[in-house]
Amino acid sequence: KRGCSSVASRPKSRKGKRRKIGLVDIRRAHLKAKARRLIFIKLPEEDAEPGKVGMLNFSLYGTRDAASNWEAEYTDCLVSAGFKQGVSNPCYFVHEEFDVELEVHGDDFPIIPNEDGIEWTVGVLRARYELKLQTIIGPDVYDVKEEIFLNRVVRWVGKDENGLFRIKFEEHQDMERSSSGHWSCSMRSQ
């Protein structure tokens, strides 16, 4: 919800450009984080030899410290690019020069900048990770007005009575878990 208030309270960046929301998904995030302790695994049957095990150099989904290793990895990436990490919320980052705010949710990065800031931030992340810029939500004609992100509907609702642009976050009511455990959703009609 921080992003909602950021766009609403400061609809224009310090450089006078309109702010938007860029939704970024990092692919195979935990596999990019270096292992910070010794972790040994049983080798797959086709590679197994008696008395031999494998040592992980990078995190593997399902290991106890995969999320912690990923947090250290993305923090290093963002801080080395000039972002300042939040004190009360270590998942919140701000880059003063490019007027970018972002808050990390696992492997999802909602970015709150102006258009230049989206391109720059995506470039920083793309230099280290494989990613997908899911969409850009904003007021311009070519911007998306509604998207499902983190099981929420994120909707650009326009200007309020004070002339400020507003973003609305709401629970997505149409989420269903299939028998295979995957989530599926459909957009609500208005």
Short mmCIF file of N, CA and C in Angstrom, two decimals:
data_model
loop_
_atom_site.label_atom_id
_atom_site.label_comp_id
_atom_site.label_asym_id
_atom_site.label_seq_id
_atom_site.Cartn_x
_atom_site.Cartn_y
_atom_site.Cartn_z
N LYS A 1 0.81 -1.19 0.00
CA LYS A 1 0.00 0.00 0.00
C LYS A 1 0.85 1.26 0.00
N ARG A 2 2.15 1.11 0.31
CA ARG A 2 3.04 2.26 0.29
C ARG A 2 3.05 2.87 -1.10
N GLY A 3 3.09 2.03 -2.14
CA GLY A 3 3.11 2.54 -3.51
C GLY A 3 1.88 3.37 -3.81
N CYS A 4 0.75 2.94 -3.30
CA CYS A 4 -0.50 3.68 -3.51
C CYS A 4 -0.36 5.08 -2.96
N SER A 5 0.12 5.21 -1.73
CA SER A 5 0.23 6.54 -1.15
C SER A 5 1.34 7.33 -1.81
N SER A 6 2.38 6.67 -2.30
CA SER A 6 3.47 7.39 -2.96
C SER A 6 2.99 8.07 -4.23
N VAL A 7 2.22 7.38 -5.04
CA VAL A 7 1.72 7.97 -6.28
C VAL A 7 0.68 9.03 -5.97
N ALA A 8 -0.16 8.78 -4.98
CA ALA A 8 -1.21 9.72 -4.66
C ALA A 8 -0.67 10.99 -4.01
N SER A 9 0.31 10.85 -3.11
CA SER A 9 0.81 12.04 -2.43
C SER A 9 1.80 12.82 -3.27
N ARG A 10 2.49 12.15 -4.18
CA ARG A 10 3.44 12.82 -5.08
C ARG A 10 3.19 12.35 -6.49
N PRO A 11 2.13 12.83 -7.14
CA PRO A 11 1.80 12.35 -8.48
C PRO A 11 2.85 12.71 -9.52
N LYS A 12 3.71 13.68 -9.20
CA LYS A 12 4.80 14.04 -10.11
C LYS A 12 6.12 13.83 -9.39
N SER A 13 7.12 13.42 -10.15
CA SER A 13 8.44 13.19 -9.58
C SER A 13 9.11 14.53 -9.29
N ARG A 14 10.25 14.47 -8.65
CA ARG A 14 11.00 15.69 -8.37
C ARG A 14 11.41 16.40 -9.66
N LYS A 15 11.49 15.64 -10.75
CA LYS A 15 11.85 16.21 -12.05
C LYS A 15 10.64 16.70 -12.82
N GLY A 16 9.45 16.64 -12.20
CA GLY A 16 8.24 17.16 -12.82
C GLY A 16 7.54 16.18 -13.74
N LYS A 17 8.00 14.93 -13.79
CA LYS A 17 7.35 13.93 -14.65
C LYS A 17 6.33 13.14 -13.83
N ARG A 18 5.30 12.66 -14.54
CA ARG A 18 4.28 11.88 -13.85
C ARG A 18 4.85 10.54 -13.38
N ARG A 19 4.38 10.13 -12.20
CA ARG A 19 4.81 8.85 -11.64
C ARG A 19 3.88 7.75 -12.12
N LYS A 20 4.43 6.56 -12.19
CA LYS A 20 3.68 5.39 -12.64
C LYS A 20 4.06 4.21 -11.74
N ILE A 21 3.50 3.06 -12.04
CA ILE A 21 3.88 1.84 -11.33
C ILE A 21 4.35 0.83 -12.37
N GLY A 22 5.56 0.35 -12.21
CA GLY A 22 6.09 -0.73 -13.05
C GLY A 22 6.08 -2.01 -12.23
N LEU A 23 5.53 -3.06 -12.76
CA LEU A 23 5.44 -4.34 -12.06
C LEU A 23 6.44 -5.31 -12.68
N VAL A 24 7.45 -5.71 -11.90
CA VAL A 24 8.55 -6.55 -12.38
C VAL A 24 8.56 -7.87 -11.63
N ASP A 25 8.77 -8.95 -12.37
CA ASP A 25 8.89 -10.30 -11.81
C ASP A 25 10.28 -10.83 -12.15
N ILE A 26 11.06 -11.21 -11.13
CA ILE A 26 12.37 -11.80 -11.34
C ILE A 26 12.19 -13.31 -11.50
N ARG A 27 12.71 -13.85 -12.57
CA ARG A 27 12.56 -15.29 -12.83
C ARG A 27 13.64 -16.09 -12.10
N ARG A 28 13.23 -17.19 -11.50
CA ARG A 28 14.14 -18.10 -10.79
C ARG A 28 15.04 -17.35 -9.80
N ALA A 29 14.41 -16.49 -9.03
CA ALA A 29 15.14 -15.58 -8.13
C ALA A 29 16.04 -16.31 -7.14
N HIS A 30 15.51 -17.28 -6.44
CA HIS A 30 16.31 -17.94 -5.40
C HIS A 30 17.53 -18.65 -5.97
N LEU A 31 17.46 -19.04 -7.22
CA LEU A 31 18.60 -19.74 -7.84
C LEU A 31 19.75 -18.79 -8.16
N LYS A 32 19.52 -17.48 -8.07
CA LYS A 32 20.56 -16.48 -8.34
C LYS A 32 21.34 -16.09 -7.08
N ALA A 33 20.85 -16.51 -5.93
CA ALA A 33 21.47 -16.12 -4.67
C ALA A 33 22.54 -17.14 -4.26
N LYS A 34 23.72 -16.64 -3.92
CA LYS A 34 24.80 -17.51 -3.49
C LYS A 34 24.46 -18.14 -2.14
N ALA A 35 24.82 -19.40 -1.99
CA ALA A 35 24.66 -20.07 -0.71
C ALA A 35 25.63 -19.45 0.28
N ARG A 36 25.16 -19.17 1.49
CA ARG A 36 26.02 -18.53 2.49
C ARG A 36 26.42 -19.49 3.59
N ARG A 37 26.09 -20.74 3.42
CA ARG A 37 26.55 -21.79 4.34
C ARG A 37 26.73 -23.05 3.53
N LEU A 38 27.41 -24.02 4.11
CA LEU A 38 27.61 -25.29 3.40
C LEU A 38 26.31 -26.08 3.40
N ILE A 39 25.85 -26.41 2.21
CA ILE A 39 24.65 -27.23 2.06
C ILE A 39 25.00 -28.37 1.10
N PHE A 40 24.79 -29.57 1.57
CA PHE A 40 25.07 -30.75 0.75
C PHE A 40 23.76 -31.42 0.40
N ILE A 41 23.70 -31.93 -0.83
CA ILE A 41 22.48 -32.59 -1.30
C ILE A 41 22.81 -33.96 -1.86
N LYS A 42 21.84 -34.82 -1.83
CA LYS A 42 21.96 -36.12 -2.46
C LYS A 42 21.89 -35.90 -3.97
N LEU A 43 22.81 -36.50 -4.68
CA LEU A 43 22.85 -36.32 -6.13
C LEU A 43 21.73 -37.10 -6.81
N PRO A 44 21.27 -36.61 -7.96
CA PRO A 44 20.25 -37.37 -8.71
C PRO A 44 20.79 -38.76 -9.05
N GLU A 45 19.91 -39.70 -9.19
CA GLU A 45 20.28 -41.09 -9.43
C GLU A 45 21.26 -41.25 -10.58
N GLU A 46 21.07 -40.50 -11.67
CA GLU A 46 21.94 -40.65 -12.84
C GLU A 46 23.36 -40.12 -12.59
N ASP A 47 23.54 -39.27 -11.58
CA ASP A 47 24.87 -38.73 -11.26
C ASP A 47 25.45 -39.30 -9.97
N ALA A 48 24.69 -40.10 -9.27
CA ALA A 48 25.11 -40.59 -7.95
C ALA A 48 26.26 -41.57 -8.05
N GLU A 49 27.17 -41.42 -7.09
CA GLU A 49 28.26 -42.36 -6.90
C GLU A 49 28.30 -42.67 -5.41
N PRO A 50 28.66 -43.91 -5.05
CA PRO A 50 28.71 -44.27 -3.62
C PRO A 50 29.64 -43.32 -2.86
N GLY A 51 29.13 -42.79 -1.73
CA GLY A 51 29.92 -41.92 -0.87
C GLY A 51 30.07 -40.50 -1.36
N LYS A 52 29.41 -40.12 -2.44
CA LYS A 52 29.52 -38.76 -2.98
C LYS A 52 28.20 -38.01 -2.81
N VAL A 53 28.31 -36.71 -2.51
CA VAL A 53 27.17 -35.81 -2.43
C VAL A 53 27.52 -34.54 -3.19
N GLY A 54 26.53 -33.71 -3.43
CA GLY A 54 26.77 -32.44 -4.11
C GLY A 54 26.76 -31.29 -3.11
N MET A 55 27.59 -30.28 -3.35
CA MET A 55 27.60 -29.08 -2.52
C MET A 55 26.99 -27.94 -3.34
N LEU A 56 26.03 -27.25 -2.75
CA LEU A 56 25.37 -26.14 -3.44
C LEU A 56 26.22 -24.89 -3.40
N ASN A 57 26.44 -24.28 -4.55
CA ASN A 57 27.09 -22.97 -4.63
C ASN A 57 26.06 -21.85 -4.59
N PHE A 58 24.84 -22.17 -5.03
CA PHE A 58 23.75 -21.21 -5.05
C PHE A 58 22.55 -21.81 -4.31
N SER A 59 21.64 -20.96 -3.90
CA SER A 59 20.45 -21.42 -3.18
C SER A 59 19.60 -22.31 -4.07
N LEU A 60 18.83 -23.09 -3.44
CA LEU A 60 17.90 -23.99 -4.12
C LEU A 60 16.55 -23.81 -3.45
N TYR A 61 15.49 -23.68 -4.25
CA TYR A 61 14.16 -23.57 -3.66
C TYR A 61 13.95 -24.73 -2.69
N GLY A 62 13.39 -24.42 -1.54
CA GLY A 62 13.11 -25.44 -0.55
C GLY A 62 14.14 -25.52 0.55
N THR A 63 15.32 -24.93 0.35
CA THR A 63 16.29 -24.92 1.45
C THR A 63 15.87 -23.85 2.45
N ARG A 64 16.24 -24.05 3.69
CA ARG A 64 15.77 -23.17 4.76
C ARG A 64 16.19 -21.72 4.57
N ASP A 65 17.36 -21.50 4.02
CA ASP A 65 17.86 -20.13 3.92
C ASP A 65 17.76 -19.54 2.53
N ALA A 66 16.99 -20.14 1.64
CA ALA A 66 16.86 -19.63 0.26
C ALA A 66 16.32 -18.19 0.25
N ALA A 67 15.30 -17.92 1.03
CA ALA A 67 14.71 -16.57 1.04
C ALA A 67 15.69 -15.56 1.63
N SER A 68 16.38 -15.94 2.68
CA SER A 68 17.37 -15.05 3.30
C SER A 68 18.53 -14.76 2.34
N ASN A 69 18.97 -15.79 1.62
CA ASN A 69 20.04 -15.61 0.64
C ASN A 69 19.57 -14.68 -0.49
N TRP A 70 18.33 -14.86 -0.93
CA TRP A 70 17.79 -14.00 -1.99
C TRP A 70 17.70 -12.55 -1.49
N GLU A 71 17.30 -12.35 -0.24
CA GLU A 71 17.24 -11.00 0.31
C GLU A 71 18.62 -10.35 0.30
N ALA A 72 19.65 -11.09 0.69
CA ALA A 72 21.02 -10.55 0.67
C ALA A 72 21.45 -10.23 -0.77
N GLU A 73 21.05 -11.07 -1.72
CA GLU A 73 21.42 -10.87 -3.13
C GLU A 73 20.79 -9.62 -3.71
N TYR A 74 19.45 -9.47 -3.58
CA TYR A 74 18.82 -8.29 -4.18
C TYR A 74 19.20 -7.02 -3.44
N THR A 75 19.45 -7.11 -2.14
CA THR A 75 19.91 -5.94 -1.39
C THR A 75 21.25 -5.47 -1.92
N ASP A 76 22.17 -6.41 -2.15
CA ASP A 76 23.48 -6.06 -2.70
C ASP A 76 23.33 -5.40 -4.07
N CYS A 77 22.47 -5.96 -4.91
CA CYS A 77 22.24 -5.40 -6.25
C CYS A 77 21.72 -3.97 -6.17
N LEU A 78 20.70 -3.73 -5.36
CA LEU A 78 20.08 -2.42 -5.28
C LEU A 78 20.97 -1.39 -4.59
N VAL A 79 21.60 -1.77 -3.49
CA VAL A 79 22.46 -0.83 -2.76
C VAL A 79 23.68 -0.46 -3.61
N SER A 80 24.24 -1.43 -4.34
CA SER A 80 25.39 -1.11 -5.20
C SER A 80 24.99 -0.19 -6.36
N ALA A 81 23.69 -0.13 -6.69
CA ALA A 81 23.21 0.78 -7.74
C ALA A 81 22.81 2.14 -7.18
N GLY A 82 22.98 2.35 -5.86
CA GLY A 82 22.70 3.64 -5.26
C GLY A 82 21.40 3.75 -4.50
N PHE A 83 20.65 2.65 -4.39
CA PHE A 83 19.42 2.68 -3.60
C PHE A 83 19.77 2.70 -2.11
N LYS A 84 18.91 3.33 -1.33
CA LYS A 84 19.02 3.30 0.12
C LYS A 84 17.95 2.36 0.64
N GLN A 85 18.35 1.45 1.53
CA GLN A 85 17.43 0.48 2.08
C GLN A 85 16.68 1.08 3.26
N GLY A 86 15.40 0.75 3.36
CA GLY A 86 14.59 1.23 4.48
C GLY A 86 15.09 0.69 5.80
N VAL A 87 14.91 1.48 6.85
CA VAL A 87 15.35 1.07 8.19
C VAL A 87 14.28 0.22 8.85
N SER A 88 13.05 0.70 8.88
CA SER A 88 11.98 -0.05 9.53
C SER A 88 11.43 -1.16 8.64
N ASN A 89 11.65 -1.05 7.32
CA ASN A 89 11.21 -2.07 6.38
C ASN A 89 12.37 -2.36 5.43
N PRO A 90 13.13 -3.44 5.65
CA PRO A 90 14.29 -3.71 4.81
C PRO A 90 13.95 -4.13 3.38
N CYS A 91 12.67 -4.30 3.06
CA CYS A 91 12.25 -4.62 1.70
C CYS A 91 11.92 -3.37 0.89
N TYR A 92 12.03 -2.20 1.51
CA TYR A 92 11.70 -0.93 0.86
C TYR A 92 13.00 -0.22 0.48
N PHE A 93 13.09 0.26 -0.76
CA PHE A 93 14.29 0.90 -1.27
C PHE A 93 13.93 2.21 -1.97
N VAL A 94 14.81 3.21 -1.84
CA VAL A 94 14.61 4.51 -2.48
C VAL A 94 15.89 4.91 -3.17
N HIS A 95 15.76 5.42 -4.40
CA HIS A 95 16.90 6.00 -5.11
C HIS A 95 16.57 7.47 -5.33
N GLU A 96 17.26 8.34 -4.60
CA GLU A 96 16.96 9.78 -4.62
C GLU A 96 17.20 10.40 -6.00
N GLU A 97 18.33 10.10 -6.62
CA GLU A 97 18.69 10.73 -7.90
C GLU A 97 17.67 10.44 -8.99
N PHE A 98 17.23 9.19 -9.08
CA PHE A 98 16.28 8.80 -10.12
C PHE A 98 14.83 8.85 -9.65
N ASP A 99 14.62 9.25 -8.38
CA ASP A 99 13.28 9.38 -7.82
C ASP A 99 12.48 8.09 -7.97
N VAL A 100 13.09 7.00 -7.53
CA VAL A 100 12.47 5.67 -7.63
C VAL A 100 12.25 5.11 -6.23
N GLU A 101 11.07 4.55 -6.02
CA GLU A 101 10.77 3.80 -4.81
C GLU A 101 10.38 2.40 -5.24
N LEU A 102 10.81 1.40 -4.50
CA LEU A 102 10.35 0.04 -4.76
C LEU A 102 10.29 -0.73 -3.47
N GLU A 103 9.41 -1.71 -3.45
CA GLU A 103 9.26 -2.57 -2.29
C GLU A 103 9.24 -4.01 -2.80
N VAL A 104 10.16 -4.80 -2.29
CA VAL A 104 10.32 -6.17 -2.77
C VAL A 104 9.36 -7.10 -2.04
N HIS A 105 8.68 -7.94 -2.82
CA HIS A 105 7.80 -8.98 -2.29
C HIS A 105 8.27 -10.30 -2.88
N GLY A 106 9.23 -10.96 -2.24
CA GLY A 106 9.78 -12.21 -2.78
C GLY A 106 10.54 -11.93 -4.06
N ASP A 107 10.00 -12.37 -5.19
CA ASP A 107 10.65 -12.11 -6.48
C ASP A 107 9.90 -11.07 -7.31
N ASP A 108 8.94 -10.38 -6.67
CA ASP A 108 8.15 -9.35 -7.35
C ASP A 108 8.57 -7.97 -6.86
N PHE A 109 8.77 -7.06 -7.81
CA PHE A 109 9.24 -5.71 -7.51
C PHE A 109 8.27 -4.68 -8.07
N PRO A 110 7.34 -4.16 -7.26
CA PRO A 110 6.57 -3.02 -7.73
C PRO A 110 7.45 -1.77 -7.63
N ILE A 111 7.62 -1.08 -8.76
CA ILE A 111 8.51 0.08 -8.84
C ILE A 111 7.65 1.33 -9.01
N ILE A 112 7.91 2.35 -8.20
CA ILE A 112 7.15 3.60 -8.28
C ILE A 112 8.10 4.72 -8.69
N PRO A 113 8.26 4.97 -9.99
CA PRO A 113 9.08 6.07 -10.47
C PRO A 113 8.32 6.85 -11.54
N ASN A 114 9.06 7.70 -12.26
CA ASN A 114 8.53 8.23 -13.51
C ASN A 114 8.98 7.27 -14.61
N GLU A 115 8.63 7.52 -15.86
CA GLU A 115 8.99 6.57 -16.93
C GLU A 115 10.49 6.34 -17.04
N ASP A 116 11.28 7.41 -16.92
CA ASP A 116 12.73 7.25 -17.00
C ASP A 116 13.23 6.33 -15.89
N GLY A 117 12.63 6.46 -14.72
CA GLY A 117 13.03 5.64 -13.58
C GLY A 117 12.70 4.17 -13.77
N ILE A 118 11.59 3.89 -14.46
CA ILE A 118 11.25 2.49 -14.74
C ILE A 118 12.32 1.88 -15.64
N GLU A 119 12.65 2.58 -16.72
CA GLU A 119 13.67 2.06 -17.64
C GLU A 119 15.00 1.86 -16.94
N TRP A 120 15.41 2.83 -16.15
CA TRP A 120 16.69 2.74 -15.45
C TRP A 120 16.70 1.58 -14.45
N THR A 121 15.63 1.46 -13.64
CA THR A 121 15.56 0.41 -12.63
C THR A 121 15.51 -0.97 -13.27
N VAL A 122 14.72 -1.12 -14.33
CA VAL A 122 14.66 -2.40 -15.05
C VAL A 122 16.05 -2.73 -15.61
N GLY A 123 16.77 -1.73 -16.09
CA GLY A 123 18.14 -1.96 -16.58
C GLY A 123 19.07 -2.45 -15.49
N VAL A 124 18.97 -1.86 -14.30
CA VAL A 124 19.79 -2.30 -13.16
C VAL A 124 19.49 -3.76 -12.83
N LEU A 125 18.22 -4.10 -12.75
CA LEU A 125 17.83 -5.47 -12.41
C LEU A 125 18.18 -6.45 -13.53
N ARG A 126 17.96 -6.04 -14.78
CA ARG A 126 18.21 -6.92 -15.92
C ARG A 126 19.71 -7.24 -16.07
N ALA A 127 20.58 -6.35 -15.61
CA ALA A 127 22.02 -6.60 -15.68
C ALA A 127 22.42 -7.81 -14.84
N ARG A 128 21.60 -8.14 -13.83
CA ARG A 128 21.93 -9.26 -12.95
C ARG A 128 20.97 -10.43 -13.02
N TYR A 129 19.73 -10.16 -13.42
CA TYR A 129 18.70 -11.19 -13.35
C TYR A 129 17.91 -11.28 -14.65
N GLU A 130 17.33 -12.44 -14.85
CA GLU A 130 16.34 -12.59 -15.92
C GLU A 130 15.02 -12.11 -15.34
N LEU A 131 14.33 -11.23 -16.03
CA LEU A 131 13.11 -10.66 -15.47
C LEU A 131 12.06 -10.44 -16.54
N LYS A 132 10.87 -10.16 -16.06
CA LYS A 132 9.77 -9.80 -16.94
C LYS A 132 9.16 -8.51 -16.40
N LEU A 133 9.13 -7.47 -17.24
CA LEU A 133 8.38 -6.27 -16.89
C LEU A 133 6.93 -6.59 -17.21
N GLN A 134 6.17 -6.92 -16.18
CA GLN A 134 4.81 -7.39 -16.35
C GLN A 134 3.94 -6.33 -17.01
N THR A 135 4.01 -5.12 -16.51
CA THR A 135 3.21 -4.03 -17.07
C THR A 135 3.61 -2.71 -16.45
N ILE A 136 3.12 -1.64 -17.04
CA ILE A 136 3.24 -0.30 -16.47
C ILE A 136 1.84 0.24 -16.30
N ILE A 137 1.49 0.60 -15.07
CA ILE A 137 0.18 1.15 -14.78
C ILE A 137 0.33 2.66 -14.63
N GLY A 138 -0.47 3.40 -15.36
CA GLY A 138 -0.36 4.85 -15.29
C GLY A 138 -1.45 5.57 -16.05
N PRO A 139 -1.35 6.90 -16.14
CA PRO A 139 -2.42 7.72 -16.71
C PRO A 139 -2.37 7.86 -18.23
N ASP A 140 -1.24 7.54 -18.85
CA ASP A 140 -1.12 7.77 -20.28
C ASP A 140 -1.94 6.77 -21.09
N VAL A 141 -2.26 7.12 -22.30
CA VAL A 141 -3.11 6.31 -23.17
C VAL A 141 -2.55 4.90 -23.33
N TYR A 142 -1.26 4.77 -23.49
CA TYR A 142 -0.64 3.46 -23.73
C TYR A 142 -0.37 2.68 -22.44
N ASP A 143 -0.63 3.27 -21.28
CA ASP A 143 -0.44 2.57 -20.00
C ASP A 143 -1.63 1.68 -19.70
N VAL A 144 -1.37 0.59 -19.03
CA VAL A 144 -2.42 -0.31 -18.55
C VAL A 144 -3.14 0.38 -17.40
N LYS A 145 -4.42 0.15 -17.27
CA LYS A 145 -5.21 0.78 -16.20
C LYS A 145 -5.53 -0.18 -15.06
N GLU A 146 -5.39 -1.49 -15.30
CA GLU A 146 -5.71 -2.46 -14.26
C GLU A 146 -4.90 -3.72 -14.48
N GLU A 147 -4.38 -4.29 -13.40
CA GLU A 147 -3.57 -5.50 -13.49
C GLU A 147 -3.69 -6.26 -12.18
N ILE A 148 -3.57 -7.58 -12.26
CA ILE A 148 -3.53 -8.40 -11.06
C ILE A 148 -2.06 -8.61 -10.72
N PHE A 149 -1.68 -8.27 -9.50
CA PHE A 149 -0.30 -8.37 -9.05
C PHE A 149 -0.31 -8.73 -7.57
N LEU A 150 0.42 -9.77 -7.21
CA LEU A 150 0.47 -10.24 -5.83
C LEU A 150 -0.93 -10.53 -5.29
N ASN A 151 -1.75 -11.17 -6.11
CA ASN A 151 -3.12 -11.54 -5.77
C ASN A 151 -3.99 -10.33 -5.39
N ARG A 152 -3.65 -9.18 -5.94
CA ARG A 152 -4.43 -7.96 -5.74
C ARG A 152 -4.75 -7.36 -7.11
N VAL A 153 -5.87 -6.69 -7.19
CA VAL A 153 -6.17 -5.91 -8.38
C VAL A 153 -5.59 -4.53 -8.13
N VAL A 154 -4.69 -4.11 -9.01
CA VAL A 154 -4.10 -2.77 -8.93
C VAL A 154 -4.76 -1.97 -10.04
N ARG A 155 -5.46 -0.90 -9.68
CA ARG A 155 -6.26 -0.16 -10.66
C ARG A 155 -5.93 1.33 -10.61
N TRP A 156 -5.67 1.90 -11.79
CA TRP A 156 -5.49 3.34 -11.92
C TRP A 156 -6.88 3.94 -12.00
N VAL A 157 -7.28 4.73 -11.01
CA VAL A 157 -8.66 5.22 -10.96
C VAL A 157 -8.79 6.68 -11.36
N GLY A 158 -7.68 7.34 -11.72
CA GLY A 158 -7.77 8.72 -12.19
C GLY A 158 -7.55 9.74 -11.11
N LYS A 159 -8.01 10.95 -11.36
CA LYS A 159 -7.78 12.05 -10.42
C LYS A 159 -8.92 12.13 -9.40
N ASP A 160 -8.54 12.56 -8.19
CA ASP A 160 -9.56 12.79 -7.17
C ASP A 160 -9.97 14.26 -7.17
N GLU A 161 -10.74 14.67 -6.17
CA GLU A 161 -11.22 16.06 -6.10
C GLU A 161 -10.10 17.08 -5.95
N ASN A 162 -8.90 16.64 -5.50
CA ASN A 162 -7.77 17.54 -5.35
C ASN A 162 -6.85 17.53 -6.56
N GLY A 163 -7.22 16.77 -7.59
CA GLY A 163 -6.40 16.71 -8.79
C GLY A 163 -5.24 15.73 -8.69
N LEU A 164 -5.21 14.90 -7.62
CA LEU A 164 -4.15 13.91 -7.46
C LEU A 164 -4.57 12.60 -8.11
N PHE A 165 -3.62 11.95 -8.77
CA PHE A 165 -3.90 10.65 -9.36
C PHE A 165 -3.97 9.60 -8.26
N ARG A 166 -4.85 8.65 -8.39
CA ARG A 166 -5.06 7.63 -7.36
C ARG A 166 -4.89 6.23 -7.95
N ILE A 167 -4.30 5.38 -7.13
CA ILE A 167 -4.19 3.95 -7.42
C ILE A 167 -5.03 3.24 -6.37
N LYS A 168 -5.73 2.20 -6.77
CA LYS A 168 -6.55 1.45 -5.82
C LYS A 168 -6.06 0.01 -5.79
N PHE A 169 -5.81 -0.49 -4.59
CA PHE A 169 -5.44 -1.89 -4.39
C PHE A 169 -6.62 -2.58 -3.73
N GLU A 170 -7.02 -3.72 -4.23
CA GLU A 170 -8.08 -4.46 -3.57
C GLU A 170 -7.85 -5.96 -3.73
N GLU A 171 -8.40 -6.72 -2.80
CA GLU A 171 -8.29 -8.17 -2.87
C GLU A 171 -8.92 -8.66 -4.15
N HIS A 172 -8.30 -9.64 -4.76
CA HIS A 172 -8.88 -10.23 -5.97
C HIS A 172 -9.79 -11.36 -5.54
N GLN A 173 -11.07 -11.23 -5.80
CA GLN A 173 -12.06 -12.20 -5.34
C GLN A 173 -12.14 -13.45 -6.20
N ASP A 174 -11.57 -13.40 -7.40
CA ASP A 174 -11.73 -14.52 -8.32
C ASP A 174 -10.55 -15.47 -8.35
N MET A 175 -9.73 -15.47 -7.28
CA MET A 175 -8.58 -16.37 -7.23
C MET A 175 -9.07 -17.77 -6.84
N GLU A 176 -8.61 -18.75 -7.56
CA GLU A 176 -8.97 -20.14 -7.25
C GLU A 176 -7.73 -20.99 -7.34
N ARG A 177 -7.58 -21.93 -6.40
CA ARG A 177 -6.46 -22.85 -6.43
C ARG A 177 -6.94 -24.15 -7.07
N SER A 178 -6.21 -24.60 -8.09
CA SER A 178 -6.59 -25.82 -8.77
C SER A 178 -6.13 -27.03 -7.96
N SER A 179 -6.53 -28.21 -8.38
CA SER A 179 -6.14 -29.43 -7.68
C SER A 179 -4.63 -29.64 -7.73
N SER A 180 -3.94 -29.06 -8.72
CA SER A 180 -2.49 -29.18 -8.80
C SER A 180 -1.78 -28.17 -7.90
N GLY A 181 -2.55 -27.28 -7.24
CA GLY A 181 -1.95 -26.31 -6.33
C GLY A 181 -1.61 -24.98 -6.97
N HIS A 182 -1.86 -24.82 -8.27
CA HIS A 182 -1.56 -23.56 -8.94
C HIS A 182 -2.74 -22.61 -8.81
N TRP A 183 -2.43 -21.30 -8.75
CA TRP A 183 -3.46 -20.28 -8.69
C TRP A 183 -3.88 -19.89 -10.09
N SER A 184 -5.14 -19.67 -10.27
CA SER A 184 -5.62 -19.13 -11.53
C SER A 184 -6.56 -17.98 -11.20
N CYS A 185 -6.69 -17.07 -12.12
CA CYS A 185 -7.57 -15.94 -11.84
C CYS A 185 -8.17 -15.42 -13.13
N SER A 186 -9.24 -14.70 -12.99
CA SER A 186 -9.86 -14.03 -14.13
C SER A 186 -10.18 -12.61 -13.72
N MET A 187 -10.13 -11.69 -14.67
CA MET A 187 -10.40 -10.30 -14.36
C MET A 187 -11.88 -10.13 -14.08
N ARG A 188 -12.18 -9.30 -13.11
CA ARG A 188 -13.57 -8.99 -12.80
C ARG A 188 -14.10 -8.02 -13.82
N SER A 189 -15.33 -8.23 -14.24
CA SER A 189 -15.94 -7.26 -15.16
C SER A 189 -16.60 -6.16 -14.34
N GLN A 190 -16.62 -4.98 -14.91
CA GLN A 190 -17.17 -3.82 -14.19
C GLN A 190 -18.60 -3.60 -14.58
#
